[in-house]
Short mmCIF file of C-alpha atoms in Angstrom, two decimals:
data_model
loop_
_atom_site.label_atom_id
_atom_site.label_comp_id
_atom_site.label_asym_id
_atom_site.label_seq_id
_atom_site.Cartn_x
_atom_site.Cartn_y
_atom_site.Cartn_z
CA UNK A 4 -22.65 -50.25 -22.09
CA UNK A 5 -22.89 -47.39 -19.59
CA UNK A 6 -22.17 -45.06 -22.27
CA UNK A 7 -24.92 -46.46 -24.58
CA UNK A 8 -27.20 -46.80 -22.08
CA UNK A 9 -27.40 -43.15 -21.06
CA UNK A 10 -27.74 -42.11 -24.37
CA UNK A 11 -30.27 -44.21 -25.13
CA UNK A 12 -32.39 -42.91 -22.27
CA UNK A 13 -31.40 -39.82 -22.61
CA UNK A 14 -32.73 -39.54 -26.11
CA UNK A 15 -35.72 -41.52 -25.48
CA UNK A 16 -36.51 -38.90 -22.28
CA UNK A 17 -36.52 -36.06 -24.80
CA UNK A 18 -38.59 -38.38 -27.10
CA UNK A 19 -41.62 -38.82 -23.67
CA UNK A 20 -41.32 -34.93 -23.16
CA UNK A 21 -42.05 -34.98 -26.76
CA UNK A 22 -44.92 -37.25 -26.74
CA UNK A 23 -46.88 -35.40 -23.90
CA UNK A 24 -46.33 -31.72 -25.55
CA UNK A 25 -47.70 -32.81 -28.76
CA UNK A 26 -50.43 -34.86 -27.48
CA UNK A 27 -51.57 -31.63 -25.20
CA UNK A 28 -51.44 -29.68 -28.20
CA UNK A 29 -53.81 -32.20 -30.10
CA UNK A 30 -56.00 -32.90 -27.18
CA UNK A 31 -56.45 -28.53 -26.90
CA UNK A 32 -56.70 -27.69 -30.82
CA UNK A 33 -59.62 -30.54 -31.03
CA UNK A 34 -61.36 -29.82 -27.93
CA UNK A 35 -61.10 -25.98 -29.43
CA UNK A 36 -62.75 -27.16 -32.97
CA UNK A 37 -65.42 -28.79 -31.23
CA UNK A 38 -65.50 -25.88 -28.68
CA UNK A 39 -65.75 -28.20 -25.72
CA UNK A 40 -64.38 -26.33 -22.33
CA UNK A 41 -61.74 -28.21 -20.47
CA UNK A 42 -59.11 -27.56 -17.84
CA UNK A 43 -55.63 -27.33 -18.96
CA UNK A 44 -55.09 -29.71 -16.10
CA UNK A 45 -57.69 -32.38 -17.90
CA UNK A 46 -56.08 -31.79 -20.80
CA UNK A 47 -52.67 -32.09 -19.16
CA UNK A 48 -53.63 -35.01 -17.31
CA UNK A 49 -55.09 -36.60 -20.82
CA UNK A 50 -52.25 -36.30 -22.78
CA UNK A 51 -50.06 -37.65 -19.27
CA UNK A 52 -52.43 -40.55 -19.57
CA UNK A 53 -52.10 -41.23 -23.28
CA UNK A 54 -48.19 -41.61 -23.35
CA UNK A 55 -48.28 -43.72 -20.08
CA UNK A 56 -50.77 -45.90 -22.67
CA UNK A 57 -47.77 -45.98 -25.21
CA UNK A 58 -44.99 -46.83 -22.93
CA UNK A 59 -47.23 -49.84 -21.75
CA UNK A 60 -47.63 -50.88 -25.24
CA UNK A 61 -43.91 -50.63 -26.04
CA UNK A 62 -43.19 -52.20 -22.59
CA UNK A 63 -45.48 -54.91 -23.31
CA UNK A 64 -44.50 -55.77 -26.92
CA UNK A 65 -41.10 -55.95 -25.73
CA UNK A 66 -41.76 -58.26 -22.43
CA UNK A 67 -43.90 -60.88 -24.40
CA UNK A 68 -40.49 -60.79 -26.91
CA UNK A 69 -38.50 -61.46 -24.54
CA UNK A 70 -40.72 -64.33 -22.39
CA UNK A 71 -41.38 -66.28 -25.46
CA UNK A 72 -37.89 -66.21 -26.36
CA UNK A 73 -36.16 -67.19 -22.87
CA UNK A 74 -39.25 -69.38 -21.45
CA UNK A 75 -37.17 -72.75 -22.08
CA UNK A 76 -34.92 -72.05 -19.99
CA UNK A 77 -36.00 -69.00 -17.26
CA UNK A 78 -32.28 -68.28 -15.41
CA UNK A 79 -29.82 -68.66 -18.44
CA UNK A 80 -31.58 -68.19 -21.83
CA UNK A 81 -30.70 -64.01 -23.20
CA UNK A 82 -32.40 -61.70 -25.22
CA UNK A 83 -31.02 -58.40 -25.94
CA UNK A 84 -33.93 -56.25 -25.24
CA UNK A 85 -34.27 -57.53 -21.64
CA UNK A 86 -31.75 -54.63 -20.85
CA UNK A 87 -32.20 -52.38 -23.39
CA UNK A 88 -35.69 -51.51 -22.73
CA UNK A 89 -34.12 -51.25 -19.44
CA UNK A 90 -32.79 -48.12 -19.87
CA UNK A 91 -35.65 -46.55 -21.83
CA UNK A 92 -37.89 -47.79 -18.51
CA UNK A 93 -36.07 -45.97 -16.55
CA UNK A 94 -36.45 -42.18 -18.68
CA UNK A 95 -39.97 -42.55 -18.96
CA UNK A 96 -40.04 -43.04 -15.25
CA UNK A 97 -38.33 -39.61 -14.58
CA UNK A 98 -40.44 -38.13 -17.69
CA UNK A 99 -43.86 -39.52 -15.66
CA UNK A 100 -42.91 -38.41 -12.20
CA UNK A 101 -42.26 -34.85 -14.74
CA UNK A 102 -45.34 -34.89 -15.89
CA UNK A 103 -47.26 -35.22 -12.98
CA UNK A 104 -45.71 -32.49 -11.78
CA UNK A 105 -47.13 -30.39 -14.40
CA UNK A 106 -50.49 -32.00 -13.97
CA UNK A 107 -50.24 -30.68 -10.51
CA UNK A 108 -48.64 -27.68 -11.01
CA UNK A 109 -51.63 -26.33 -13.46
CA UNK A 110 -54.45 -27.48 -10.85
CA UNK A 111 -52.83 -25.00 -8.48
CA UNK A 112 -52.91 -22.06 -11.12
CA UNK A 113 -56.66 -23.20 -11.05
CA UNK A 114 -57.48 -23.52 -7.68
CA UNK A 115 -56.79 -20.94 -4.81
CA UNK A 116 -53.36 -21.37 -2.88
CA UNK A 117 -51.91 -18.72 -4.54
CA UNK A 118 -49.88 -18.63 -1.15
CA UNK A 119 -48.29 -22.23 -2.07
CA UNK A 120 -48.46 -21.43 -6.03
CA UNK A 121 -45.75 -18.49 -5.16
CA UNK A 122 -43.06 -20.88 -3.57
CA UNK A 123 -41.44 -23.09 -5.28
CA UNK A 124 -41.05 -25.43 -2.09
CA UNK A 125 -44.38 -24.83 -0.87
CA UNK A 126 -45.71 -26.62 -4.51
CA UNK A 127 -42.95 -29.16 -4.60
CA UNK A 128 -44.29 -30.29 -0.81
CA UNK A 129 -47.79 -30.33 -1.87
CA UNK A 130 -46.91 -32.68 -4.80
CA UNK A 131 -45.14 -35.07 -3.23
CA UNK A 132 -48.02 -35.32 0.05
CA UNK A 133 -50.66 -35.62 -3.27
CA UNK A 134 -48.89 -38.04 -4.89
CA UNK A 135 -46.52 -40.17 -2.07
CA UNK A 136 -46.54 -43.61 -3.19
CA UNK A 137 -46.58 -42.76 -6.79
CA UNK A 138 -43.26 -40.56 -6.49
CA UNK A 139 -41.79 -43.42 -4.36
CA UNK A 140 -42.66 -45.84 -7.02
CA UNK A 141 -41.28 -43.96 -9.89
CA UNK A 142 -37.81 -43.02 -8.14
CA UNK A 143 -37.92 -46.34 -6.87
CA UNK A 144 -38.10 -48.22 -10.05
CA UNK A 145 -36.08 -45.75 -11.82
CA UNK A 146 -32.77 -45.34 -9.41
CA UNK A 147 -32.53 -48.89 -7.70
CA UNK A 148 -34.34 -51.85 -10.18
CA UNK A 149 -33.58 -50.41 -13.38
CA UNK A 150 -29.76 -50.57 -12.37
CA UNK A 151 -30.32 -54.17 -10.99
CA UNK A 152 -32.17 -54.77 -14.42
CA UNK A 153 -29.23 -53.62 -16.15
CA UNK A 154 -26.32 -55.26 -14.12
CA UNK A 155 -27.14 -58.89 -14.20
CA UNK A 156 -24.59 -60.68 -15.17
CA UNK A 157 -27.17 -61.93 -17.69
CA UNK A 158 -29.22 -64.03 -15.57
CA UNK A 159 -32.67 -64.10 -15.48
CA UNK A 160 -33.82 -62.61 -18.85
CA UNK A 161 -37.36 -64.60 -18.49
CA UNK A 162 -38.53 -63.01 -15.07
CA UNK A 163 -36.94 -59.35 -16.56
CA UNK A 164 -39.65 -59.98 -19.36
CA UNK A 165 -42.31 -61.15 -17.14
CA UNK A 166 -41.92 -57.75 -15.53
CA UNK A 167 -42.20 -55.61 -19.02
CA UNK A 168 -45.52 -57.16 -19.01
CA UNK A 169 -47.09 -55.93 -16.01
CA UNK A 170 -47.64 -53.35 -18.44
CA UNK A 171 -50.30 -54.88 -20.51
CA UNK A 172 -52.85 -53.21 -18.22
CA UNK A 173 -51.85 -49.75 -18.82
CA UNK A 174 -53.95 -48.95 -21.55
CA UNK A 175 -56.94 -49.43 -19.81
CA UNK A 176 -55.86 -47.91 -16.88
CA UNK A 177 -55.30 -44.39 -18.95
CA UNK A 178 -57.99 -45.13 -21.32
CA UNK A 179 -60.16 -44.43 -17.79
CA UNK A 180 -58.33 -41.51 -17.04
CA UNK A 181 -59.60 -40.17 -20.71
CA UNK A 182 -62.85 -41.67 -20.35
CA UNK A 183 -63.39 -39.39 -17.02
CA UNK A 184 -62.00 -36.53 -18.51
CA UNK A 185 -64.70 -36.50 -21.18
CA UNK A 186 -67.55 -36.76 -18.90
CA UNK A 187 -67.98 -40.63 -20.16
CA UNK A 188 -68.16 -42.10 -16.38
CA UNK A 189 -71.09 -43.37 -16.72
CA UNK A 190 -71.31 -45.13 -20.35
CA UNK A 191 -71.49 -48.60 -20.75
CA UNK A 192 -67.11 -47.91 -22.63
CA UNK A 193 -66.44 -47.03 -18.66
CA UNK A 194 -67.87 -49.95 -16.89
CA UNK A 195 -66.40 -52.16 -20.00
CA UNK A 196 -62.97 -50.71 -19.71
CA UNK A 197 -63.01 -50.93 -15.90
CA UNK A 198 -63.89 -54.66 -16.21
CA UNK A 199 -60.96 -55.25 -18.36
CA UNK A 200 -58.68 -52.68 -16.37
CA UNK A 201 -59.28 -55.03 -13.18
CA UNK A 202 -59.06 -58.08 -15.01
CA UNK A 203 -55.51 -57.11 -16.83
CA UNK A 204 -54.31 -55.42 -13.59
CA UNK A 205 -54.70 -58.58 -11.41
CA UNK A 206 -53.43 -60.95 -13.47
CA UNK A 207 -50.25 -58.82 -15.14
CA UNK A 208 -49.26 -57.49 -11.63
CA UNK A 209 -50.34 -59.42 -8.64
CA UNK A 210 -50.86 -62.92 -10.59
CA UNK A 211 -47.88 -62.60 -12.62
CA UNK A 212 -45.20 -62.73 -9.28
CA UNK A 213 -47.24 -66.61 -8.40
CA UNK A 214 -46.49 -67.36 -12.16
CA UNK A 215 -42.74 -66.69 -12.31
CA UNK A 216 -42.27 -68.63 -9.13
CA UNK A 217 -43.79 -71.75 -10.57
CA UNK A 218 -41.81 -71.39 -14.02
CA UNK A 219 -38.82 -71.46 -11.87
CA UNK A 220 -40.33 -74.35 -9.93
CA UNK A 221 -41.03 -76.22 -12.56
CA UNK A 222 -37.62 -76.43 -14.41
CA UNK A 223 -35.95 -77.00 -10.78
CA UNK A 224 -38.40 -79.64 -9.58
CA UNK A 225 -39.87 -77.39 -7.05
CA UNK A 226 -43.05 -76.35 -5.65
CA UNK A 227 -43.91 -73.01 -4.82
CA UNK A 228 -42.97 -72.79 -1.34
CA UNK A 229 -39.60 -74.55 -2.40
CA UNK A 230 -38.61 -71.60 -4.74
CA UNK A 231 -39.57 -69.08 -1.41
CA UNK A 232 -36.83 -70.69 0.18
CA UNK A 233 -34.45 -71.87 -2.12
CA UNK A 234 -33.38 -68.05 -3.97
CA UNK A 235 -32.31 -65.60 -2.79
CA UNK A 236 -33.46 -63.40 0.21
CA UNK A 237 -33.51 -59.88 -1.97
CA UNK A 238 -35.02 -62.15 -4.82
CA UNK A 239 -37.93 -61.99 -2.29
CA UNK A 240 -37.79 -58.88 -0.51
CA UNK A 241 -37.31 -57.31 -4.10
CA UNK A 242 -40.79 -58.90 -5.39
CA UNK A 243 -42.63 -58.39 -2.58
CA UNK A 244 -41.26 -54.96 -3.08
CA UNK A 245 -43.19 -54.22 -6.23
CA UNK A 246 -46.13 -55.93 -4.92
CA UNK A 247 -47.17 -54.67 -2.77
CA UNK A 248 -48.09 -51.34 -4.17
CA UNK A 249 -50.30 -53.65 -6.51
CA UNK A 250 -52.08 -54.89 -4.15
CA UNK A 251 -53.37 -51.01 -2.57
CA UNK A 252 -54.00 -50.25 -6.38
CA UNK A 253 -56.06 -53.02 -7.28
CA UNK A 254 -57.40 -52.67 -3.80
CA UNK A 255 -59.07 -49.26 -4.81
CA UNK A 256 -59.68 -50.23 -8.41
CA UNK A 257 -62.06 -53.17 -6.89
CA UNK A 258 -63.79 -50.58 -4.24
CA UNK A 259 -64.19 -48.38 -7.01
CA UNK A 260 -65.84 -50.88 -9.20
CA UNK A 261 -68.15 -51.40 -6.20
CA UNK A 262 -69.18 -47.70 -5.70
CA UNK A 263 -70.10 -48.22 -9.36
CA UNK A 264 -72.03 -50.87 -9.55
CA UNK A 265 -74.08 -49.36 -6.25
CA UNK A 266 -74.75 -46.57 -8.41
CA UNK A 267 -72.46 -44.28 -6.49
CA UNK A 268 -70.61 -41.26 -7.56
CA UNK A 269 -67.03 -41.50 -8.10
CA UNK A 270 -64.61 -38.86 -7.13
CA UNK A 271 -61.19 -38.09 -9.04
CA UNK A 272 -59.37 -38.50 -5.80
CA UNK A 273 -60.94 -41.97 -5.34
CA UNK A 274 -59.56 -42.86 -8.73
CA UNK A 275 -56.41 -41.40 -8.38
CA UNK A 276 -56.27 -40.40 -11.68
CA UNK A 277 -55.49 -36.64 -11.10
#
């Protein structure tokens, strides 16, 4: 399996690189036939955005596969593609964390540090204080759940599906990173994308932890508080893990929304979509 497994991500790693080098060259030989002016790090950023939006659609497909097939019974019942997509999660994180490196990298060729664009440690430092908890999330989820995803024993196929589909909000969290980047901020597509972008995010990755609890509870005879302390401490700690992070996202999603609706400007740091 190990064998399989790391060519499978391996291939599908090359496939993501692929992805975001012919999306940028899309996104730069339209924008040149319409002879609209962009950054290369919009356009960067854009085409970053648009194959996060396809891995959450692939992740997604696959988690709803795998939830409707396993939901009678959540610890035992298997599906193959609980651990497949496994490994293919885990090269798009290490293609993401990539490409936001190159994202950053091209707004320091536009900006003025030449000083930190010079050393190679000096722009590697800068990246990781810009983007901290992202980086941590990424190597997180790529070097110590993915393996847990993978070595299972084959237990617990249901909840591995349940987290495939936090993905279902992606799309309209990179559709707004494309929707900024074309000076659409304030159309009525923003506001209408950021309604569903809150709406998806909340309940496919803060409501969805409350929902695998019960499903548990419920084929166990157990409330919610039961399953807390009947499994396993690192079933916990592991959840609250992931949640957390969630939580600060949707945090800023739902002061940005606010900003919005007071008619306030809002800046591409506050979005965090750089």
């Amino acid at each position: 399996m190990l064998v399989e497994g790391a060519l499978l991500s391996g291939v599908t790693l090359v496939g993501w690189i692929g992805a975001f080098h012919v999306t940028t060259h899309s996104f730069t030989r339209y924008l040149k036939s319409r002879k609209w002016e962009m950054s290369r790090q919009h356009i960067l950023n854009m085409s970053e955005a648009v194959v996060s939006g396809l891995q959450s659609v692939v992740s997604s497909v696959c988690g709803v596969l795998v939830v409707v097939s396993c939901g009678h019974n959540v610890m035992r019942a298997r599906h193959s593609l609980s651990t497949q997509y496994a490994w293919v999660m885990a090269s798009y994180f290490l293609y993401d964390t990539w490409a936001m490196y190159q994202v950053h990298l091209s707004s320091l060729k536009e900006g003025s540090s030449s000083s930190v664009r010079s050393d190679v440690v000096g722009r590697l430092k800068s990246f990781m204080q810009r983007r901290t908890l992202l980086i941590l999330h990424h190597l997180v989820l790529a070097f110590i759940l993915v393996p847990i995803l993978i070595y299972r024993d084959g237990i617990g196929d249901f909840f591995v599906g349940c987290f495939y589909c936090v993905e279902l909000s992606g799309p309209f969290t990179n559709m707004r990173v494309v929707l900024s980047r074309l000076g659409l901020k304030n159309t009525r597509w923003y506001t209408a994308n950021g309604i569903l972008m809150i709406t998806t995010f909340t309940c496919c990755r803060v409501l969805v932890f409350p929902y695998m609890y019960l499903c548990y509870g419920s084929q166990h005879g157990l409330g919610l508080w039961g399953v807390v302390r009947s499994i396993p401490l690192h079933c916990n700690l592991g959840c609250l893990l992931i949640l957390l992070p969630q939580i600060h996202w949707i945090r800023l999603m739902v002061r940005g929304a606010l900003k919005i609706s007071r008619g306030q400007h809002i800046t591409e740091a506050e979005e965090k979509i750089d």
